[in-house]
Short mmCIF file of C-alpha atoms in Angstrom, two decimals:
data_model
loop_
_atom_site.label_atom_id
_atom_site.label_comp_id
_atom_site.label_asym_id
_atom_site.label_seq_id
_atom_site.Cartn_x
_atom_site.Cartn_y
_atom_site.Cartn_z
CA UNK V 4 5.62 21.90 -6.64
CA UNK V 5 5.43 19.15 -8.70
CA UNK V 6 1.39 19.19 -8.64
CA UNK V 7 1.76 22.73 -9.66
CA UNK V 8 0.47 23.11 -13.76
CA UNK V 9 2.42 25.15 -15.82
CA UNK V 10 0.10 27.95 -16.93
CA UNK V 11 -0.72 28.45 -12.61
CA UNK V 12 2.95 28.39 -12.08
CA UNK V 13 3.40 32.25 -11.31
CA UNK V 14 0.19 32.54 -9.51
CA UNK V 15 1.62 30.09 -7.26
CA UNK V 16 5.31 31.60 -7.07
CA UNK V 17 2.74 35.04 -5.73
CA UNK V 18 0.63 33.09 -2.61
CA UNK V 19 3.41 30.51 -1.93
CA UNK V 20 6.98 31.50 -2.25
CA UNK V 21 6.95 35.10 -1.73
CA UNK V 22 7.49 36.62 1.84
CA UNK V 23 4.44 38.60 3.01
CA UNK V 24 4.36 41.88 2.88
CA UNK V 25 4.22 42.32 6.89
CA UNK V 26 6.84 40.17 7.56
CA UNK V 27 9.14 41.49 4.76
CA UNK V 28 8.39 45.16 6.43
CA UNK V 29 8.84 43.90 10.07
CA UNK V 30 12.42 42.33 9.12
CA UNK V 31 13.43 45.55 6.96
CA UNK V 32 12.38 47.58 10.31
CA UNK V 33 14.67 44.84 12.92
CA UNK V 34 17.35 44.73 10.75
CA UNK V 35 17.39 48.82 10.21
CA UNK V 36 17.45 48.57 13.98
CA UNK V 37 20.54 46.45 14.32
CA UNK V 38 22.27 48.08 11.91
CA UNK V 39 21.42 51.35 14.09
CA UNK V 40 22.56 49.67 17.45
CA UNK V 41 25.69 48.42 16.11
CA UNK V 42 26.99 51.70 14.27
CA UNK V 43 26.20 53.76 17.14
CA UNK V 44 26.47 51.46 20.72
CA UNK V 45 28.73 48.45 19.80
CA UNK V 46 32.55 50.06 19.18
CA UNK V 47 34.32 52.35 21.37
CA UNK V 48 35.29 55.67 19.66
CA UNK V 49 38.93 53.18 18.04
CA UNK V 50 36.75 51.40 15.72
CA UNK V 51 33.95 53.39 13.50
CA UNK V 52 31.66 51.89 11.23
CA UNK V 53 32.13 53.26 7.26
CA UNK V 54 28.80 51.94 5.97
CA UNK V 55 26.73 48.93 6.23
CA UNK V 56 24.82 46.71 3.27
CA UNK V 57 22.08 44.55 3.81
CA UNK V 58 22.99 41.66 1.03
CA UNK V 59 21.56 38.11 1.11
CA UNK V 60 18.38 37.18 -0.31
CA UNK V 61 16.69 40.01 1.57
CA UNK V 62 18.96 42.03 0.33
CA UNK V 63 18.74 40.80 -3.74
CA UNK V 64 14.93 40.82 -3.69
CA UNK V 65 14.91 37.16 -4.14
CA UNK V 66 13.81 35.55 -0.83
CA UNK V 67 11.99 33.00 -0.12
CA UNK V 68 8.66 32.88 2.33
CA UNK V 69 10.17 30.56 4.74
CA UNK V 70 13.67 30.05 5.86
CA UNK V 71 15.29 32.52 4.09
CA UNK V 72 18.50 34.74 4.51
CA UNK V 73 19.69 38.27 4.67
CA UNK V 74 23.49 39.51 4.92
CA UNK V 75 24.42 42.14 6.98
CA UNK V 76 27.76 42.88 6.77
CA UNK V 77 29.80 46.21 8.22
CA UNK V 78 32.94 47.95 6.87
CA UNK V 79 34.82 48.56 9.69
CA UNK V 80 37.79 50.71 10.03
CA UNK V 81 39.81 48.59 12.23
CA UNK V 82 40.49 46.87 8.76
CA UNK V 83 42.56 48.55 7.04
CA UNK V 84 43.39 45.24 4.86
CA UNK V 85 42.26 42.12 3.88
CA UNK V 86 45.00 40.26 6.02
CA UNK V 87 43.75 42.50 8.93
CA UNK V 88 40.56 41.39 8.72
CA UNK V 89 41.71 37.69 8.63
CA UNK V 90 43.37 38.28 11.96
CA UNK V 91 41.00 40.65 13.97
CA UNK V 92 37.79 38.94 12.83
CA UNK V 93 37.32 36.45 15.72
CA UNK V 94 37.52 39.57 18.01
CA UNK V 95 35.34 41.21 16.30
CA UNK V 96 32.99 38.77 16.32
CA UNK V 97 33.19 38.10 19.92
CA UNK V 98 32.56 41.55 20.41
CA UNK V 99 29.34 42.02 18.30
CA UNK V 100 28.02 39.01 20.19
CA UNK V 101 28.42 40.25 23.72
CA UNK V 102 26.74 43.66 22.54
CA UNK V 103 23.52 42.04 20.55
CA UNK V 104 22.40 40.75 23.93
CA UNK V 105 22.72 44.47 25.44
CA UNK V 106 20.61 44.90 21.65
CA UNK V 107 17.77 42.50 22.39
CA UNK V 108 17.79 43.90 26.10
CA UNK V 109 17.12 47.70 25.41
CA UNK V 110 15.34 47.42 22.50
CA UNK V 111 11.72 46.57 21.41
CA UNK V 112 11.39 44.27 18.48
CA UNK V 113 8.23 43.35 16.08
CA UNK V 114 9.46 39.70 15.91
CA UNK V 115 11.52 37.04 17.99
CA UNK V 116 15.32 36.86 17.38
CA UNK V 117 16.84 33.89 18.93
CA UNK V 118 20.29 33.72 20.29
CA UNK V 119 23.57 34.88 18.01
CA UNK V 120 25.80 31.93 17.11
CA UNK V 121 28.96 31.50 14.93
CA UNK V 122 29.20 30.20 11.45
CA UNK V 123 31.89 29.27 9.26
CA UNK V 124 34.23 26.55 8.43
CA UNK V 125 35.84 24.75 10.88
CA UNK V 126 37.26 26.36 13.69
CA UNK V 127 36.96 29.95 12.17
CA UNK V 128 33.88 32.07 12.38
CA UNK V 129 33.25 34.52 9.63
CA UNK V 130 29.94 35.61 10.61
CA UNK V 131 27.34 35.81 13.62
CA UNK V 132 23.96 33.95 12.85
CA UNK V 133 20.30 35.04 14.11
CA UNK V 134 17.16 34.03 13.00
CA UNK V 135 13.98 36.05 13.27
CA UNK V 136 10.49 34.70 13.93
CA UNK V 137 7.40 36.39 13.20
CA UNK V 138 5.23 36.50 16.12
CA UNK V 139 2.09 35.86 13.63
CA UNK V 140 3.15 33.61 11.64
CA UNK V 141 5.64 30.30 10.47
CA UNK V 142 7.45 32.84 8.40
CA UNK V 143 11.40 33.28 9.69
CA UNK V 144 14.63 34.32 8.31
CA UNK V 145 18.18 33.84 9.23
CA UNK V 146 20.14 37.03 9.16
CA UNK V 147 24.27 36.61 9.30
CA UNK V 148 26.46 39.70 10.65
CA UNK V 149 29.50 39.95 8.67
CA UNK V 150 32.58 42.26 9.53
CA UNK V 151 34.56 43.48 6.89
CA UNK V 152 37.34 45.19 5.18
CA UNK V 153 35.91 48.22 3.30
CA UNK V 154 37.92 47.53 0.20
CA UNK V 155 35.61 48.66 -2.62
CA UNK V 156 35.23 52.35 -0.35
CA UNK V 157 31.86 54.31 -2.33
CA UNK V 158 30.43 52.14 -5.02
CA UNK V 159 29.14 54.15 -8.25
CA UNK V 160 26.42 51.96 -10.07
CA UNK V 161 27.67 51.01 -13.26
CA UNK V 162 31.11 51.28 -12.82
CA UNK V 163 33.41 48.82 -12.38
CA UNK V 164 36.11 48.91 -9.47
CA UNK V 165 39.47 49.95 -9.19
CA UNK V 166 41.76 47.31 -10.46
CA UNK V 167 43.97 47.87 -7.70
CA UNK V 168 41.19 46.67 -5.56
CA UNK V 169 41.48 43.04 -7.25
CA UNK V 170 45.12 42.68 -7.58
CA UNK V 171 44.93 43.09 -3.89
CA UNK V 172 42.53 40.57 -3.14
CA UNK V 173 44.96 38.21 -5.82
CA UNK V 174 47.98 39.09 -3.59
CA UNK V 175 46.05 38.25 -0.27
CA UNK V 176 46.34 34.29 -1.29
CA UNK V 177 43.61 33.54 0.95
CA UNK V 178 41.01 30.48 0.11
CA UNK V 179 38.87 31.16 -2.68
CA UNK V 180 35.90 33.25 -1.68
CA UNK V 181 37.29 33.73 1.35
CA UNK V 182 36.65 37.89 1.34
CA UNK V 183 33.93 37.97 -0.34
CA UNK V 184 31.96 39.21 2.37
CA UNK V 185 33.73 43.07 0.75
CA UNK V 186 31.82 42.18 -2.48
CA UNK V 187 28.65 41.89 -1.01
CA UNK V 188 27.60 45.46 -2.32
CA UNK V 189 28.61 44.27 -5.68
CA UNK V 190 26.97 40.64 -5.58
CA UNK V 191 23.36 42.55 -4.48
CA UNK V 192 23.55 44.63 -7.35
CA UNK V 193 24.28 42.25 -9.77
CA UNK V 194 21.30 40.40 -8.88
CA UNK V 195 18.79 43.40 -7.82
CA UNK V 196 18.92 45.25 -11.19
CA UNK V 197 17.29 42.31 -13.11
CA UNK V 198 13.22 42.38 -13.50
CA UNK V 199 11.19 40.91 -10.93
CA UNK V 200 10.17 38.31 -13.53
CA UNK V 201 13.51 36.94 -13.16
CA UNK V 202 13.85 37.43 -9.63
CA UNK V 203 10.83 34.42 -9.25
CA UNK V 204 11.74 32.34 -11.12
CA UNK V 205 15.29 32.41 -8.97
CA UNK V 206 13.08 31.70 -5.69
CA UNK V 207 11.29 29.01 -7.64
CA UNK V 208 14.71 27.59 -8.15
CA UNK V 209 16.07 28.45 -4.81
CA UNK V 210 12.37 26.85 -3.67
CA UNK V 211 13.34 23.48 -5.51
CA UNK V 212 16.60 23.75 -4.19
CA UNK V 213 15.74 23.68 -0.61
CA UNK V 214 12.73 21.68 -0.15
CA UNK V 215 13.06 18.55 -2.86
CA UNK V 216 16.88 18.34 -3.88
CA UNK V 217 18.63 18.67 -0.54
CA UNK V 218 16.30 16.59 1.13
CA UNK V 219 16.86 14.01 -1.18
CA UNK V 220 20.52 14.21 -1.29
CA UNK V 221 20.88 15.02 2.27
CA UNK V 222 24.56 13.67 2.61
CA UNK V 223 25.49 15.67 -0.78
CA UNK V 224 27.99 17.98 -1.07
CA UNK V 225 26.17 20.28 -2.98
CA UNK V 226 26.85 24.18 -4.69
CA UNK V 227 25.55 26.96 -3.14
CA UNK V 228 21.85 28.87 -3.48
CA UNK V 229 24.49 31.92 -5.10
CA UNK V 230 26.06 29.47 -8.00
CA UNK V 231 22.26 28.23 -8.74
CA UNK V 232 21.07 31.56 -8.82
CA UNK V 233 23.96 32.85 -11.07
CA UNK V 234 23.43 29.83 -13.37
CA UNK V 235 19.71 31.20 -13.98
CA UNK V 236 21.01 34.31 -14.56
CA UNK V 237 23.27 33.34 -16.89
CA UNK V 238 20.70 31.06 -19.11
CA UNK V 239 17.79 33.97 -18.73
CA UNK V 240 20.61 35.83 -20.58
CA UNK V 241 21.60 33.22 -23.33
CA UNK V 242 17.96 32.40 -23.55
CA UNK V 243 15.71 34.76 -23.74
CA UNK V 244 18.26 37.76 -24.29
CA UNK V 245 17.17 39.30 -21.41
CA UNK V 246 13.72 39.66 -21.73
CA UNK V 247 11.37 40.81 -19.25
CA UNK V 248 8.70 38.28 -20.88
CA UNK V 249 9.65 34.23 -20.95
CA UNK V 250 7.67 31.39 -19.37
CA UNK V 251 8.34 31.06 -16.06
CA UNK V 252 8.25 26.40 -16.78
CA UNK V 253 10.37 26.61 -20.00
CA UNK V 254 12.56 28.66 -17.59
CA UNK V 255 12.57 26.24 -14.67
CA UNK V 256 12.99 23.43 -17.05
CA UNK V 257 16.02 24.74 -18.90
CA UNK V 258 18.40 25.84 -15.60
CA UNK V 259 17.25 21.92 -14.70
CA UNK V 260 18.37 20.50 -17.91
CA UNK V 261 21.25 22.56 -17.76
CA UNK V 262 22.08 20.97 -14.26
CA UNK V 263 21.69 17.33 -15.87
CA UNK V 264 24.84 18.68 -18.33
CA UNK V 265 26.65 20.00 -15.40
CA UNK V 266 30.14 19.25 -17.03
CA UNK V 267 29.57 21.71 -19.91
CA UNK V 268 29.07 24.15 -17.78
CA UNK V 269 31.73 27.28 -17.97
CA UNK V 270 30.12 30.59 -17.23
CA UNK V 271 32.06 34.16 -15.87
CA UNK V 272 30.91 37.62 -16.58
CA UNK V 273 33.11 40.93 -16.83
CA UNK V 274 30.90 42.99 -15.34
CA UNK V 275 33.10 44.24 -12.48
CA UNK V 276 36.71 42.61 -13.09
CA UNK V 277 38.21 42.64 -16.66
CA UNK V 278 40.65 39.95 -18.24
CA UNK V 279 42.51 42.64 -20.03
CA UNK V 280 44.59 43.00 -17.00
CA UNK V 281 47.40 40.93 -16.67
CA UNK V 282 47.47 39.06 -13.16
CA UNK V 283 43.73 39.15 -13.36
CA UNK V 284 43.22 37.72 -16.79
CA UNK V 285 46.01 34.84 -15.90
CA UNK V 286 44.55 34.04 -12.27
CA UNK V 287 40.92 33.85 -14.32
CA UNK V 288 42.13 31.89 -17.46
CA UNK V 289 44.34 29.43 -14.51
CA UNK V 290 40.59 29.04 -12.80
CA UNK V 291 38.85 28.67 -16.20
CA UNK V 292 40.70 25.33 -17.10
CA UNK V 293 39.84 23.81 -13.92
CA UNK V 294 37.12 20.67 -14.25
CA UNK V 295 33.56 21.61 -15.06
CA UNK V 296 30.91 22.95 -13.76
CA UNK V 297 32.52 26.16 -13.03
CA UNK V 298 31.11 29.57 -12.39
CA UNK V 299 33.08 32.74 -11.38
CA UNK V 300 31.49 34.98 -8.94
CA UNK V 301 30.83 38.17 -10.92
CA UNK V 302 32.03 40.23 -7.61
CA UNK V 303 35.02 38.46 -6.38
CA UNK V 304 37.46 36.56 -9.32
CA UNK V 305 38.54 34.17 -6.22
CA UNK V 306 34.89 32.73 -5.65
CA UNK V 307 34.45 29.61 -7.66
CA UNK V 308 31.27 28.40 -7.30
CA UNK V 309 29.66 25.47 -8.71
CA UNK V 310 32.11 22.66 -7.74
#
């Protein structure tokens, strides 16, 4: 990257960072599949599947030619709650497991998936992890199964949620972030409406991310790819007032310079949660005082990011 002049910057974002066309078809077609298998073939007729969304960087528009990651995650109706889906989860997962190998058995796939295993803190799966190969080429991605509690129900573009919805998720007193896995409809949207512009320069930061800082700082507790790509968000925004046309170095340079002054850092949007309501606004303002950086997931008012 670093040999990489600025006026070839974008040419080189096009042949180096983004995902082939092939691949990204072949991976849209597997994970259509899965989706398929698992609504139809994994539950008995007790548990039905209300939707699934494909979130992740596959899912944004954002990822990343090699090692990169898509969310699936299904709304299931054995959830009827947040706490439910707390509890029944490790089932769950155990049971999606057991019926992706029937998956990989009876079905023909255009690349390799590897074997499902469990990821999450601790002791406590939240999600079943798979990674696809191509069969061509070094390109791969890591796709995570989440099950969920449909919370949100049918999402109308543009509109924000029913409070309700929040003051539920306030009452749950779970760890922060910890359902955020409902959001994920929200979270892709928030990130997939913005120009494609903007969605490169977030893989070029992702790209830095990745390859130079964690290597370097391999011990590091670092933020997640999702606060880094909300902070470049948030200073395309401030910066160019969301124009479609900025240079794609000035932009690299100023989310990096806005790293180096991490502490200043403060940044929540109102796009789907308001302040105006009153156990809402005071959980917020309580999370706002906390020490810098801090940045609010736009989706979920429990998900602090950035720490």
């Amino acid at each position: 990257l670093w040999t990489v002049v600025a006026n070839k910057l974008d040419s080189w974002i096009a042949d180096v960072l983004e995902p082939s066309t092939d691949f990204t078809k072949q991976v849209k077609e597997t994970v259509n599949q899965i989706c398929e298998f698992l609504k139809q073939k994994c539950f008995d007729t007790s548990i039905r599947v209300h939707k699934t969304v494909k979130g992740g960087s596959a899912g944004k528009g954002t990822a990343l030619r090699n090692n990169s990651d898509a969310d699936v995650v299904l709304f299931l109706s054995c959830f009827s709650s947040y706490q439910d889906q707390k509890k029944e989860r490790k089932y769950i997962l155990d049971l999606i497991k057991m019926r992706l190998h029937d998956c990989k058995e009876s079905l023909t796939f255009t690349v390799d998936i590897d074997e499902p295993r469990y990821k999450g803190p601790g002791n406590t799966p939240r999600s079943l992890s798979l990674t696809l190969c191509s069969k061509k080429s070094s390109e791969s991605i890591e796709v995570d199964i989440l099950p969920a509690y449909d919370a949100l129900g049918q999402v109308t573009w543009g509109t924000q949620p029913d409070v309700e919805v929040y003051v539920k998720l306030l009452n749950a007193s779970s760890d922060p972030g910890e359902f955020s896995p409902c959001f994920t409809e929200l979270q892709k949207n928030f990130v997939k409406r913005h120009p494609v512009r903007l969605k490169n320069l977030l893989r070029l930061i992702k790209h830095w991310y990745k390859e130079l800082l964690k290597p370097q700082y391999p011990n590091a507790d670092l933020p997640p790819k999702y606060a880094l790509e909300l902070l470049t968000i948030y200073a395309w925004q401030e910066g160019t007032s969301s124009s479609e046309s900025f240079n794609m170095a000035q932009g690299f340079r100023t989310v990096l310079e806005l790293l180096r002054r991490h502490r200043d850092i403060c940044i929540y949007w109102e796009t789907y949660y308001s302040l105006q309501d009153s156990q809402i606004g005071t959980h917020v303002k309580k999370l706002l005082r906390r020490p810098r950086p801090i940045i609010l997931d736009p989706a979920d008012p429990t998900g602090i990011l950035g720490q």
